[in-house]
mmCIF file of C-alpha atoms in Angstrom:
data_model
loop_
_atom_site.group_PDB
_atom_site.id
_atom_site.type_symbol
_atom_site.label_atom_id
_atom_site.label_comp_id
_atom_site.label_asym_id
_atom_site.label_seq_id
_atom_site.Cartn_x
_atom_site.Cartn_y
_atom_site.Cartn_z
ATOM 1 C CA UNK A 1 183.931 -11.005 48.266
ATOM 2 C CA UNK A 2 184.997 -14.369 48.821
ATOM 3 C CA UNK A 3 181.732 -15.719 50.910
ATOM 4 C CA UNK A 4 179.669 -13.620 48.550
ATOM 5 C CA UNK A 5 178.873 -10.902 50.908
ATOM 6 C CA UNK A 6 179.312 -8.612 48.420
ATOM 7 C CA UNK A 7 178.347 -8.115 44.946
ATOM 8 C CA UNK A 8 180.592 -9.339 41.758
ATOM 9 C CA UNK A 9 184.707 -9.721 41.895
ATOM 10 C CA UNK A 10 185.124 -6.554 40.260
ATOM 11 C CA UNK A 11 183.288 -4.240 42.956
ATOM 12 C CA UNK A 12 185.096 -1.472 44.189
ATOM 13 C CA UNK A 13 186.017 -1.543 47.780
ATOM 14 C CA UNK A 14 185.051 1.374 49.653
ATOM 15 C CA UNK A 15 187.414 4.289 50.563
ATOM 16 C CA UNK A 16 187.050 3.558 54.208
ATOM 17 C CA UNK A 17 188.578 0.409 53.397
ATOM 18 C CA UNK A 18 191.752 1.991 51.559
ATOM 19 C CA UNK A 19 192.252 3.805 54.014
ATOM 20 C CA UNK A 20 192.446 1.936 57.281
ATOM 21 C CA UNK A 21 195.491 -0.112 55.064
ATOM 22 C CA UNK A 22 198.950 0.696 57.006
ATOM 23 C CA UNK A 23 201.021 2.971 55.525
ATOM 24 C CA UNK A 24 205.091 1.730 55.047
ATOM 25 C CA UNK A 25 207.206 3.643 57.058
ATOM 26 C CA UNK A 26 210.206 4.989 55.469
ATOM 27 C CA UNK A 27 213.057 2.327 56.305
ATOM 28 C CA UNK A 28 216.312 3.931 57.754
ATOM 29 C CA UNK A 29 219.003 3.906 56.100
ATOM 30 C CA UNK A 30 221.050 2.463 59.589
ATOM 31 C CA UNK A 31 221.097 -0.676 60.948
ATOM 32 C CA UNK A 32 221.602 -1.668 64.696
ATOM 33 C CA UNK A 33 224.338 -3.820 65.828
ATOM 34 C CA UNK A 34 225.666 -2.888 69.135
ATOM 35 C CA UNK A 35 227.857 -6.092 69.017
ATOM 36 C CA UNK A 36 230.257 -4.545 65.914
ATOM 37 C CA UNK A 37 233.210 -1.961 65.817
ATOM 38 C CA UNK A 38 231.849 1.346 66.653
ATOM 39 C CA UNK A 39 233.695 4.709 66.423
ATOM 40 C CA UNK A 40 233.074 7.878 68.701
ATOM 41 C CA UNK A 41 232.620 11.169 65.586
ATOM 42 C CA UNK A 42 232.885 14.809 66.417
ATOM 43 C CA UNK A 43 231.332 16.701 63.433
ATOM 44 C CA UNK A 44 232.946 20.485 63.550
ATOM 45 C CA UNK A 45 230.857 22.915 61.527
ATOM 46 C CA UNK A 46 233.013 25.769 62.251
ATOM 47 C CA UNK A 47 234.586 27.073 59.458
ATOM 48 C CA UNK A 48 238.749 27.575 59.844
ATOM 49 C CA UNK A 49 238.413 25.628 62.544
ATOM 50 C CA UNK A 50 241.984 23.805 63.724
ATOM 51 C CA UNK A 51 240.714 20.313 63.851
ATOM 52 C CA UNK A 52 244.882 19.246 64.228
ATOM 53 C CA UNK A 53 244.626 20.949 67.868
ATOM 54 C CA UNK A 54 241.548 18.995 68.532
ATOM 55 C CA UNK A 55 243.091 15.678 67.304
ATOM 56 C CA UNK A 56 246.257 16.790 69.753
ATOM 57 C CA UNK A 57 243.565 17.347 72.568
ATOM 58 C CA UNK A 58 241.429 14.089 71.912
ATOM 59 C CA UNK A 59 245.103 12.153 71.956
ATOM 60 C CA UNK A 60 245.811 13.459 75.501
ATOM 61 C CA UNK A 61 242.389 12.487 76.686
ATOM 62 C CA UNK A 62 242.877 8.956 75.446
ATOM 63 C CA UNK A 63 246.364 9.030 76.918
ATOM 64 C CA UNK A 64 245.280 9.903 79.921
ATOM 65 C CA UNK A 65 241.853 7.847 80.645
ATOM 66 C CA UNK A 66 242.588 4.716 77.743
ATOM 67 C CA UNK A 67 246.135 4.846 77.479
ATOM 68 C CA UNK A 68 245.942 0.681 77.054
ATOM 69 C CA UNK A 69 243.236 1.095 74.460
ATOM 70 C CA UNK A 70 244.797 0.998 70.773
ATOM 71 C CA UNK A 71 242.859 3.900 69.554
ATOM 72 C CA UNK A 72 243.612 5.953 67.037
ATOM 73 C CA UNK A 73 242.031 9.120 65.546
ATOM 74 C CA UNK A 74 241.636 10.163 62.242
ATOM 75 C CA UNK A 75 239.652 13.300 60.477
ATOM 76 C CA UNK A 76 238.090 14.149 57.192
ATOM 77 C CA UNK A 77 236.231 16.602 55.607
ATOM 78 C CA UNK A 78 232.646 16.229 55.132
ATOM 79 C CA UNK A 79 231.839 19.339 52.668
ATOM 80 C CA UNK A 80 233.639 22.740 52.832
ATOM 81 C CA UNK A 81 231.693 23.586 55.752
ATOM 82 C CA UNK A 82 232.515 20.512 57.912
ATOM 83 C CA UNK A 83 234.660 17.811 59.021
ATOM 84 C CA UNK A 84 234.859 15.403 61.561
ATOM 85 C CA UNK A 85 237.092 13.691 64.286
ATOM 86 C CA UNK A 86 236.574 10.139 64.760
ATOM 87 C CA UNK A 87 238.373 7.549 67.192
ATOM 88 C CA UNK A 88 238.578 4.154 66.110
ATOM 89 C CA UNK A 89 237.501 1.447 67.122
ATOM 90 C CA UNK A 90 235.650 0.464 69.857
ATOM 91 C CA UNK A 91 234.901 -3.387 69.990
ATOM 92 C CA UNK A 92 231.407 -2.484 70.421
ATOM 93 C CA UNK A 93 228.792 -0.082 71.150
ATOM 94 C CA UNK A 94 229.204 -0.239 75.183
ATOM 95 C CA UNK A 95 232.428 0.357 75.096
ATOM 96 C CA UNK A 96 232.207 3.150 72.681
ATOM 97 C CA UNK A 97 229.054 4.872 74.594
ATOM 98 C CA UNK A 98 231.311 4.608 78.132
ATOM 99 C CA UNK A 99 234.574 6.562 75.848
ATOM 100 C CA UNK A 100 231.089 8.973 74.739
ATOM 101 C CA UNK A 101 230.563 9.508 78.462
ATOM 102 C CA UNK A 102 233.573 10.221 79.620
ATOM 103 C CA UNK A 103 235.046 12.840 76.664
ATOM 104 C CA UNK A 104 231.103 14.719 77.212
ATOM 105 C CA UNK A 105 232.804 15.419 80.904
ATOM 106 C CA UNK A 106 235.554 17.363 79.491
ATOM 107 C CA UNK A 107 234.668 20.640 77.871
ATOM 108 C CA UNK A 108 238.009 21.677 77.425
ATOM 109 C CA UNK A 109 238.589 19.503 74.832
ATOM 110 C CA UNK A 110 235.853 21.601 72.368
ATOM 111 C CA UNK A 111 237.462 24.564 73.732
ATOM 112 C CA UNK A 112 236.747 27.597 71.096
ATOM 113 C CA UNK A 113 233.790 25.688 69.971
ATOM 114 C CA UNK A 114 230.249 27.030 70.587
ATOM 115 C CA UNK A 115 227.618 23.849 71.603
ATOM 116 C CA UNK A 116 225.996 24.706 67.926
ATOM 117 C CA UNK A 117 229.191 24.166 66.233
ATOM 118 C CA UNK A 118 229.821 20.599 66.932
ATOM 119 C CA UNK A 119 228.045 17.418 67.673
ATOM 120 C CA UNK A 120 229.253 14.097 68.901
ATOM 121 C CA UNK A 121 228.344 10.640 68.899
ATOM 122 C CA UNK A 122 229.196 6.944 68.628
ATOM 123 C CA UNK A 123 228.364 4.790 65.487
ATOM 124 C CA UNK A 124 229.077 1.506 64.065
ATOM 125 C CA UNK A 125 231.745 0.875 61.451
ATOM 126 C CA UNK A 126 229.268 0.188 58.867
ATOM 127 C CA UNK A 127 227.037 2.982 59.698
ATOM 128 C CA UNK A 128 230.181 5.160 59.503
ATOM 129 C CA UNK A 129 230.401 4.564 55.778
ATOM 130 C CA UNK A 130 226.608 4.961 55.096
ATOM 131 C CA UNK A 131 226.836 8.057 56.899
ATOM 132 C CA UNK A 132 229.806 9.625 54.725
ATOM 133 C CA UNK A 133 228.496 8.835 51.359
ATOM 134 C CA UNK A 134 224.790 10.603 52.846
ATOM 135 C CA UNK A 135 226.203 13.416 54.810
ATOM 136 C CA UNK A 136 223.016 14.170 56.729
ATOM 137 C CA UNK A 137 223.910 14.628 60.389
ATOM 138 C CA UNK A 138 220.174 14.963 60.967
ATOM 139 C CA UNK A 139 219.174 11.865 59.559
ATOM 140 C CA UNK A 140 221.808 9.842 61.763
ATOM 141 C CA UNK A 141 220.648 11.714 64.785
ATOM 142 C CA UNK A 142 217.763 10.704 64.355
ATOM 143 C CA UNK A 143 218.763 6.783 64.172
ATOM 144 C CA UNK A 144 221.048 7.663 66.928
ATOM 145 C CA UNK A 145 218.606 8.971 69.564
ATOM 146 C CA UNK A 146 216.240 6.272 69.268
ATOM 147 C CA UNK A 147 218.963 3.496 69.436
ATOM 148 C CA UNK A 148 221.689 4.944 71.233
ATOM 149 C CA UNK A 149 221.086 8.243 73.458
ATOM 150 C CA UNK A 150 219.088 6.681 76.207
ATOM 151 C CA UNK A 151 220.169 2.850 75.895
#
């Protein structure tokens, strides 16, 4: 319009044009830092489930393989159908993801837990409180897998 290559200012572009515009992609709620506290979660879906025995068998693991970390673990409920296990904190996301890999070689910890009835993963501090006030596991997953499950 500008080198007069097409008719008056107030010509309609075509819908071709409109449409070869980018669309915005949705923005994630979650932001990457890998270089801030980050916290290993267990999210139990199990209803009745004893989440005090799991605390008592997350507490031996640490004893036992970071016994000179100062971790400590903490739950909460999520809604009445979940809750979740976290261990705090992690300096930073490597050293949280190596504390993933280790606790994923011990069943026995999620013993009288089906694989569908709890998922684990690391996150950052902040992320942590994003994650509680939204509640959707799926959502963080999401965030998660891209960022975290193969790095």
């Amino acid at each position: 319009y500008i080198e007069g290559v097409r008719g008056g200012a107030d010509e309609k572009l075509p819908d071709e044009k409109v449409l070869n515009i980018p669309v915005a992609i949705e923005q994630s709620l979650y932001r990457l830092n890998k270089d801030t506290v980050h916290y290993y979660v267990s999210v139990i879906g199990k209803m009745g489930f004893n989440n005090n025995a799991l605390k008592a068998k997350i507490s031996d693991f640490n004893s036992q393989f970071y016994s000179l970390e100062s971790l400590t673990i903490k739950n909460m409920m999520i809604n009445p159908l979940s809750q979740l296990v976290y261990v705090e904190k992690f300096e930073n996301a490597a050293k949280a993801k190596a504390y993933f890999e280790t606790i994923k070689q011990k069943p026995e910890i999620f013993e009288g837990l089906l694989p569908e009835e709890y998922r684990h993963f690391i996150i950052s501090a902040g992320n942590f409180n994003i994650y509680y006030k939204d509640k959707n596991i799926d959502k963080y997953l999401e965030f998660y897998n891209i960022n975290y499950a193969n790095n």
